[in-house]
């Protein structure tokens, strides 16, 4: 996680490009978790 502490001399676009897939993946995982929770509550 050293990237967080590097000076902003690195172009932000490059950082955003690298983080984007991770953020999308987390969003998908969160959405799946929400669906599972909703289904679980309905069954109980």
Coordinates of N, CA and C in Angstrom, one line a residue:
X1 N 0.8 -1.2 0.0 CA 0.0 0.0 0.0 C 0.9 1.3 0.0
X2 N 2.1 1.1 -0.4 CA 3.0 2.3 -0.5 C 2.4 3.4 -1.4
X3 N 1.7 3.0 -2.4 CA 1.1 3.9 -3.4 C 0.4 5.1 -2.8
X4 N -0.3 4.8 -1.6 CA -1.1 5.8 -1.0 C -0.2 7.0 -0.5
X5 N 1.1 6.6 -0.2 CA 2.0 7.6 0.4 C 2.9 8.3 -0.6
X6 N 2.8 7.9 -1.8 CA 3.7 8.5 -2.8 C 3.2 9.9 -3.1
X7 N 4.0 10.8 -3.4 CA 3.6 12.2 -3.7 C 2.7 12.1 -5.0
X8 N 1.9 13.2 -5.2 CA 1.0 13.2 -6.3 C 1.6 13.5 -7.6
X9 N 2.9 13.3 -7.7 CA 3.6 13.5 -9.0 C 3.1 12.5 -10.0
X10 N 2.7 11.3 -9.5 CA 2.1 10.3 -10.4 C 0.8 10.9 -10.8
X11 N 0.5 10.8 -12.1 CA -0.7 11.4 -12.7 C -1.9 10.6 -12.1
X12 N -2.9 11.4 -11.6 CA -4.1 10.8 -10.9 C -4.9 9.9 -11.8
X13 N -4.8 10.1 -13.2 CA -5.6 9.3 -14.1 C -5.1 7.8 -14.0
X14 N -3.7 7.7 -13.9 CA -3.1 6.4 -13.8 C -3.6 5.6 -12.6
X15 N -3.7 6.4 -11.4 CA -4.1 5.8 -10.2 C -5.6 5.4 -10.3
X16 N -6.4 6.2 -10.9 CA -7.8 6.0 -11.0 C -8.0 4.7 -11.9
X17 N -7.2 4.6 -12.9 CA -7.3 3.4 -13.8 C -7.0 2.1 -13.1
X18 N -6.0 2.2 -12.2 CA -5.6 1.0 -11.4 C -6.7 0.7 -10.4
X19 N -7.3 1.7 -9.8 CA -8.2 1.5 -8.7 C -9.6 1.1 -9.3
X20 N -9.9 1.6 -10.4 CA -11.3 1.4 -11.0 C -11.8 -0.1 -10.9
X21 N -11.0 -1.0 -11.5 CA -11.5 -2.4 -11.4 C -11.7 -2.9 -10.0
X22 N -10.9 -2.5 -9.1 CA -11.0 -2.9 -7.7 C -12.3 -2.4 -7.1
X23 N -12.6 -1.1 -7.4 CA -13.8 -0.5 -6.9 C -15.0 -1.1 -7.5
X24 N -15.0 -1.4 -8.8 CA -16.1 -2.1 -9.4 C -16.3 -3.5 -8.8
X25 N -15.2 -4.2 -8.5 CA -15.3 -5.5 -7.9 C -15.9 -5.4 -6.5
X26 N -15.5 -4.5 -5.7 CA -16.0 -4.3 -4.4 C -17.5 -4.0 -4.5
X27 N -17.9 -3.2 -5.4 CA -19.3 -2.9 -5.6 C -20.1 -4.1 -5.9
X28 N -19.6 -4.9 -6.8 CA -20.3 -6.2 -7.1 C -20.4 -7.1 -5.9
X29 N -19.3 -7.2 -5.2 CA -19.4 -8.1 -4.0 C -20.4 -7.5 -3.0
X30 N -20.4 -6.2 -2.8 CA -21.4 -5.6 -1.8 C -22.8 -5.9 -2.3
X31 N -23.0 -5.7 -3.6 CA -24.4 -6.0 -4.2 C -24.8 -7.4 -4.0
X32 N -23.9 -8.3 -4.2 CA -24.2 -9.8 -4.0 C -24.5 -10.1 -2.6
X33 N -23.7 -9.4 -1.7 CA -24.0 -9.6 -0.3 C -25.3 -9.1 0.1
X34 N -25.7 -8.0 -0.4 CA -27.0 -7.4 -0.1 C -28.1 -8.3 -0.6
X35 N -27.9 -8.9 -1.8 CA -29.0 -9.8 -2.3 C -29.1 -11.0 -1.4
X36 N -27.9 -11.6 -1.0 CA -27.9 -12.8 -0.2 C -28.6 -12.5 1.1
X37 N -28.3 -11.3 1.7 CA -29.0 -11.0 3.0 C -30.5 -10.8 2.8
X38 N -30.9 -10.2 1.7 CA -32.3 -10.0 1.5 C -33.0 -11.4 1.3
X39 N -32.4 -12.3 0.6 CA -33.0 -13.6 0.4 C -33.0 -14.4 1.7
X40 N -31.9 -14.3 2.4 CA -31.9 -15.0 3.7 C -33.0 -14.5 4.7
X41 N -33.2 -13.2 4.7 CA -34.2 -12.6 5.6 C -35.6 -13.1 5.2
X42 N -35.8 -13.2 3.9 CA -37.1 -13.6 3.4 C -37.4 -15.1 3.8
X43 N -36.3 -15.9 3.8 CA -36.5 -17.3 4.1 C -36.8 -17.6 5.5
X44 N -36.2 -16.8 6.4 CA -36.3 -17.0 7.8 C -37.7 -16.8 8.3

